[in-house]
Coordinates of C-alpha atoms and ligand atoms in Angstrom, one line a residue:
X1 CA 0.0 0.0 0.0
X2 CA 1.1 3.4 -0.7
X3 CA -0.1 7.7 -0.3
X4 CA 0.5 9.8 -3.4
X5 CA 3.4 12.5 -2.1
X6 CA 2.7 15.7 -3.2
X7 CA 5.9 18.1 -3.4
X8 CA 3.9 21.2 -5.3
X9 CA 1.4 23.7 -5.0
X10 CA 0.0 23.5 -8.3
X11 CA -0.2 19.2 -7.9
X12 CA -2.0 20.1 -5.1
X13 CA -4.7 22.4 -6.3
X14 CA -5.4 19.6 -9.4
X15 CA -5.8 16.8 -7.3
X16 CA -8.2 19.3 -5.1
X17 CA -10.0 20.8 -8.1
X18 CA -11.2 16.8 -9.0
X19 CA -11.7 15.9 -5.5
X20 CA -14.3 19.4 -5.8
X21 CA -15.8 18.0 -9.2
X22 CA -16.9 15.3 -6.9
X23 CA -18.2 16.9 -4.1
X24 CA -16.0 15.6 -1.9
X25 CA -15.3 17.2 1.5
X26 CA -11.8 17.6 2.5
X27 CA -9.9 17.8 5.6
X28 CA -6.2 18.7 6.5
X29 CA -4.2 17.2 9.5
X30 CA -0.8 19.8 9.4
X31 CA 2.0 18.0 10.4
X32 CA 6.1 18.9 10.4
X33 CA 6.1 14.4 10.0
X34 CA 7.9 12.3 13.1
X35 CA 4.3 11.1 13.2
X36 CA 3.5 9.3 16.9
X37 CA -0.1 8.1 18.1
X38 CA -0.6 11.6 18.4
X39 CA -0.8 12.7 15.2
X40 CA -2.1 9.2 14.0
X41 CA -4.9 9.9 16.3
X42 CA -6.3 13.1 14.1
X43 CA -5.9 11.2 10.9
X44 CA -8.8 8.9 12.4
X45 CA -10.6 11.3 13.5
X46 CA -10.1 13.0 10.3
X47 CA -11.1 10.1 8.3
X48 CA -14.0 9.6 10.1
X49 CA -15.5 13.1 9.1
X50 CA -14.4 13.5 5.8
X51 CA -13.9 12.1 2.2
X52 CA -10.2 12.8 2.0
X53 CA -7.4 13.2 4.2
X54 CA -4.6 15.2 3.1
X55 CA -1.4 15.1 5.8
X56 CA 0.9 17.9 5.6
X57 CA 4.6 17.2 6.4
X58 CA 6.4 20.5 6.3
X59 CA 9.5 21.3 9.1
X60 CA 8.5 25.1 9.3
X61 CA 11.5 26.7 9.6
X62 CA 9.9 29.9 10.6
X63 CA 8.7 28.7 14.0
X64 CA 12.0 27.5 15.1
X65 CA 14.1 29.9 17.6
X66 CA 17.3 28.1 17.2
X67 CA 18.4 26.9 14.3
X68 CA 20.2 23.9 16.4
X69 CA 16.8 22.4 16.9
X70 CA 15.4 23.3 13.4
X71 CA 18.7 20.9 12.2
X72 CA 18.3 18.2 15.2
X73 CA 13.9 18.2 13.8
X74 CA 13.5 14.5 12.8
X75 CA 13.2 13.8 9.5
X76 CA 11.4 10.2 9.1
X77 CA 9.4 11.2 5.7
X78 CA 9.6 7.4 4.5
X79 CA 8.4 5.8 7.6
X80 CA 5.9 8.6 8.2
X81 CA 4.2 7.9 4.6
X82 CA 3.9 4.2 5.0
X83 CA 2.3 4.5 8.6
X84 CA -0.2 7.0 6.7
X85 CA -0.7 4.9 3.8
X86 CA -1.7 2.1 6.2
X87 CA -4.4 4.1 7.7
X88 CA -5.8 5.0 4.6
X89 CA -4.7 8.5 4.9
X90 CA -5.1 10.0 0.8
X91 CA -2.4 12.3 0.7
X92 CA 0.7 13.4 2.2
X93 CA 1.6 17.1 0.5
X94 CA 5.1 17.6 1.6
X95 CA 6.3 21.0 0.0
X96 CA 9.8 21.9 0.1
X97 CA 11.5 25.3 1.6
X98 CA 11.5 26.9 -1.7
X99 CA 8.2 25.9 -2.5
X100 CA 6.3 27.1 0.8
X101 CA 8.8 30.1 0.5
X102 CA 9.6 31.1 -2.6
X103 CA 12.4 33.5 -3.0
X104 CA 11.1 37.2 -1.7
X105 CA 8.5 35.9 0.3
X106 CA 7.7 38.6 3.1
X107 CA 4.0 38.2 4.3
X108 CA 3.9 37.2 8.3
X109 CA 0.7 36.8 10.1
X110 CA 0.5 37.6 13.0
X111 CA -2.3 37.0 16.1
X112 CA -2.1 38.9 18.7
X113 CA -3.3 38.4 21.9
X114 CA -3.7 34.2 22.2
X115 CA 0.1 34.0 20.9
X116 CA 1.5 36.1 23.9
X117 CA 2.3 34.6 27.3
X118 CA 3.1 31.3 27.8
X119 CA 4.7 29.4 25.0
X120 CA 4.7 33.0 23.0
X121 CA 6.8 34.6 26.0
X122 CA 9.9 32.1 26.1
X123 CA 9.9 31.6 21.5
X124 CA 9.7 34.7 20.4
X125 CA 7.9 34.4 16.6
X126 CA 6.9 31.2 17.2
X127 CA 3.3 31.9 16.5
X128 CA 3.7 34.1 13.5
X129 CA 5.7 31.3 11.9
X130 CA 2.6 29.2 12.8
X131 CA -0.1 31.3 11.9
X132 CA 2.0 32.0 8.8
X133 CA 2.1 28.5 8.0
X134 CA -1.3 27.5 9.1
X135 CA -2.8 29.8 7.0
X136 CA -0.8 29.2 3.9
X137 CA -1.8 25.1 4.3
X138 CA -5.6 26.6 4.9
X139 CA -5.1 28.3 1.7
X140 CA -3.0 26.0 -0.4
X141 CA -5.5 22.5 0.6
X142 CA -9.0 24.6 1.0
X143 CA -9.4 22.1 3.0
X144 CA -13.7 22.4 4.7
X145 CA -12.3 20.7 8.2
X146 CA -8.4 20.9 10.0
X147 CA -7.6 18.8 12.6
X148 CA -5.3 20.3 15.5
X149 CA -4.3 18.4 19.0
X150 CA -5.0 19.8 22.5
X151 CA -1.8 18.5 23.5
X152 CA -0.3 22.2 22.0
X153 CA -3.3 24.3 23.4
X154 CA -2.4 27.1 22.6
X155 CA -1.4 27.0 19.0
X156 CA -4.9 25.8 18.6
X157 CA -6.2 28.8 20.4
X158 CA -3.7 30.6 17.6
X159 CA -5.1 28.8 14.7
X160 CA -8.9 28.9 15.6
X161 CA -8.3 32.8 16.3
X162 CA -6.4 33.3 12.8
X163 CA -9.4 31.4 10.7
X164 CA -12.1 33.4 12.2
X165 CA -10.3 36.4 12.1
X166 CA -9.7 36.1 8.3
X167 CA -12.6 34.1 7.4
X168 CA -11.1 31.1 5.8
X169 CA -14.2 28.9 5.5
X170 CA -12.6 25.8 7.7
X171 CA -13.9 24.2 10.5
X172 CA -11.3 23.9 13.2
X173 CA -11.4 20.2 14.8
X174 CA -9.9 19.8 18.3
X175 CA -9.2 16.4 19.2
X176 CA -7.7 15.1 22.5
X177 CA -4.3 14.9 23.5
X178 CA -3.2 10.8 23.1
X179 CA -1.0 9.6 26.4
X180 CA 1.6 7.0 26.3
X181 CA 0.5 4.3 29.1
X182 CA 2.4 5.9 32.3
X183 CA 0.5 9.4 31.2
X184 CA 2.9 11.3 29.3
X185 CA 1.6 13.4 26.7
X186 CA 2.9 12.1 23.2
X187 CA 5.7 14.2 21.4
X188 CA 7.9 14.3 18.8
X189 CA 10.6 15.7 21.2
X190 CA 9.8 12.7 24.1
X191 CA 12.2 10.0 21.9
X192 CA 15.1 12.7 22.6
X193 CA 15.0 12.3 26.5
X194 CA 17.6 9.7 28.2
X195 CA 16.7 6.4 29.9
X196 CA 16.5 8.4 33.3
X197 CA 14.6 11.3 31.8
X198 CA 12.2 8.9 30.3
X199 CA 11.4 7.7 33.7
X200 CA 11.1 10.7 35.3
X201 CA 8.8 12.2 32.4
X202 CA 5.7 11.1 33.2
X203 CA 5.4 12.6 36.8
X204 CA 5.0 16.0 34.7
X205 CA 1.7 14.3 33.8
X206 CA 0.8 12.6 37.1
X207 CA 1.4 16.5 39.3
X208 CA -0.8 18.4 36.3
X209 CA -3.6 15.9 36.8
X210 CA -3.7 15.8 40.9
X211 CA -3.6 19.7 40.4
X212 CA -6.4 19.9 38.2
X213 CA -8.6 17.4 40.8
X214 CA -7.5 20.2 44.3
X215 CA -8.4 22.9 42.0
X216 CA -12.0 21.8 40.8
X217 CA -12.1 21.2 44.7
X218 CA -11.9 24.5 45.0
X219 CA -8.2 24.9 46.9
X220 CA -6.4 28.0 47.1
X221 CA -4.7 28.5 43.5
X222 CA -1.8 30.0 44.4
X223 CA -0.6 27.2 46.9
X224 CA -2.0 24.5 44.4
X225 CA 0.0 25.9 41.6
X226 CA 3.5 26.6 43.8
X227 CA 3.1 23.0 45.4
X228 CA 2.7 21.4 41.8
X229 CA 5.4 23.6 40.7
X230 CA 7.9 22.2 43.8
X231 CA 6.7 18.6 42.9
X232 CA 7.7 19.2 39.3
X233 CA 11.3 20.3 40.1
X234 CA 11.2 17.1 42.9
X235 CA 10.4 15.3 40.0
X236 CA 13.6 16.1 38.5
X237 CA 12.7 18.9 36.0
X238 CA 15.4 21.4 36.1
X239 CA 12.9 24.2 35.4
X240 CA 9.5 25.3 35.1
X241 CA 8.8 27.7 32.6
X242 CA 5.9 28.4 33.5
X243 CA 3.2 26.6 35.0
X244 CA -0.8 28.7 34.6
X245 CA -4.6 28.5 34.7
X246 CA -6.2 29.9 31.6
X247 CA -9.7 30.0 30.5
X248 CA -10.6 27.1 28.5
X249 CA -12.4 29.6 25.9
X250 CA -10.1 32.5 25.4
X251 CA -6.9 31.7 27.7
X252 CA -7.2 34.9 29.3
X253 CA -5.5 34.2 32.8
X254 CA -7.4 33.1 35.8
X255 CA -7.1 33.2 39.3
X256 CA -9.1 31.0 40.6
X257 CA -10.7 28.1 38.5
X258 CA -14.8 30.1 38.4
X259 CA -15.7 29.0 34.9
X260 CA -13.7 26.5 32.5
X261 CA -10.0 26.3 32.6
X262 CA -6.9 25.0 31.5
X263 CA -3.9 24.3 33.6
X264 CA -0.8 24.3 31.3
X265 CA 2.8 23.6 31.7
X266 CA 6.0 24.4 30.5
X267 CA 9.1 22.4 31.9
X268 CA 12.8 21.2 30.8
X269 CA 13.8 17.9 31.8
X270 CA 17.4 17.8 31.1
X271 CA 17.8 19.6 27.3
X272 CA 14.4 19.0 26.5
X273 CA 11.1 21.0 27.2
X274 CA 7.7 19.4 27.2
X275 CA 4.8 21.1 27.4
X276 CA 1.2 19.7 29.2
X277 CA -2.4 20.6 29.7
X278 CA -5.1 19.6 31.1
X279 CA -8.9 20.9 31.5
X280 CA -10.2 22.0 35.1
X281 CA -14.1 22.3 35.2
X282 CA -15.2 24.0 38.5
X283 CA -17.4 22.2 40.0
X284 CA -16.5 18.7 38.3
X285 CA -13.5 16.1 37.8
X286 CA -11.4 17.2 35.3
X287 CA -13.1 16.1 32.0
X288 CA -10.2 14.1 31.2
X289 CA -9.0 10.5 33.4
X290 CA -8.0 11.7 36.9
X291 CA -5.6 9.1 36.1
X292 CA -3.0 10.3 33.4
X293 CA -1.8 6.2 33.0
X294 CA -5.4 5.9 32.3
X295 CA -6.2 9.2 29.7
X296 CA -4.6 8.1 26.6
Ligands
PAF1 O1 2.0 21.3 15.5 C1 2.8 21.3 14.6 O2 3.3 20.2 14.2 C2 3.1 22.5 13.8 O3 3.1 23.6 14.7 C3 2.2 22.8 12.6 C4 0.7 23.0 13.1 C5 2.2 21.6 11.7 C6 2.6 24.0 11.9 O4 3.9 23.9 11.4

């Protein structure tokens, strides 16, 4: 079994203008490829609301701070097509520098508001190189649904922001963020940490979660959030970047948990930095698995 591999623009919009003549609706999962469970998972859920699935597998180098970890991005294109091709994705469109941007290109866009704080405080341009992508792929596919993980929270609050704001007729699809077995959030960046590391990873999970449940029980924010952060750095993170409740709907920042929120983390364990989330419903258990071993 194979996928067709797109490498152009104007492929792309032939195989899109047939797909039209059909009536076929179309979604797009963007990827930058080094594809996990994760990013299998939106495939499926891709393929369950539309007629054709095209992946994206671009390494945007525009939402890289460093070029180090631009270079050390993996690059698994082979493996990443067949493991499409077996779910039955129908295209991976995998442009190439020069083709996403061409020589002169200059256009940025830019949200404001959703991309500051957070991950936008600590990678500077990082969400303009996002949004700047994002909305190229929007553009490029035409795509009626995208499908974006919770898992990077905020870039979906980014992307959802961007579409309305500049009315490009796609329906943004959230899906949930997948969990390896001992909780930890699936990345691309978790194969880079050591044995020990690896070990240790999970409690990042494990602290978010038991956070989440003394929050909803309505405990004193601040002390919930600079316990968790202690934990964390017990755990053997070297640092917490930051570690905040958001509301769920806007990610304005909260101080106490009064209407539907996000807690979301930032943390380096050793050279690498994972980022969490998870939701905190006043009033409720966190409408995820208390359990993070149990919330893939
Ligand atoms: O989440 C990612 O992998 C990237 O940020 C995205 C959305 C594909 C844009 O490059």
């Amino acid at each position: 079994m194979s996928i067709p591999i797109v490498r152009t623009v104007a492929e792309l919009r032939g195989t899109i203008a047939a797909w039209r003549r059909e009536d076929l609706k179309i979604a797009v999962v963007p990827t930058m490829g080094a594809l996990h469970e994760g990013h299998l998972s939106l495939v499926r859920a891709a393929l369950e609301r539309a007629d054709r699935v095209i992946v994206t597998l671009f390494v945007n180098p525009k939402q890289f701070n460093r070029a180090a970890d631009l270079a050390a991005y993996p690059r698994t294109e082979h493996e990443d097509a067949a493991r499409l091709a077996t779910l039955g994705a129908h295209m991976l469109y995998a442009p190439d520098g020069a083709e996403m941007y061409p020589e002169g290109f200059a256009t940025t866009v830019s949200v404001a508001g959703v991309s500051e704080g957070l991950c936008g405080a600590n990678r500077p341009g990082h969400f303009d190189g996002v949004a700047t992508v994002v909305a190229k792929l929007f553009l490029q596919t035409g795509a009626d649904l995208a499908f974006f993980g919770e898992k990077d929270f905020q870039q979906l609050h980014v992307v959802r922001r961007m579409a309305r704001d500049l009315d490009l007729p796609v329906e943004i699809v959230a899906c949930t963020t997948v969990r390896e077995e001992d909780g930890l959030a699936m990345s691309s960046r978790n194969v880079r940490l050591s044995a020990n590391e690896r070990q240790a990873a999970p409690r990042l999970a494990a602290i978010l979660f038991e956070a989440a449940a003394r929050l909803t029980a309505e405990a004193d924010p601040n002390k919930v959030l600079a316990e968790a952060r202690q934990a964390i750095l017990f755990a053997g993170y070297s640092q917490v970047e930051y570690l905040e409740l958001r509301a769920d709907d806007d990610l304005s920042p909260l101080d106490a948990a009064e209407r539907p929120a996000r807690l979301l983390v930032a943390a380096w364990l050793g050279d690498v930095r994972l980022i969490d989330n998870v939701s905190v419903r006043p009033g409720r258990a966190s409408s995820e698995e208390s359990s993070p071993a149990k919330a893939a």
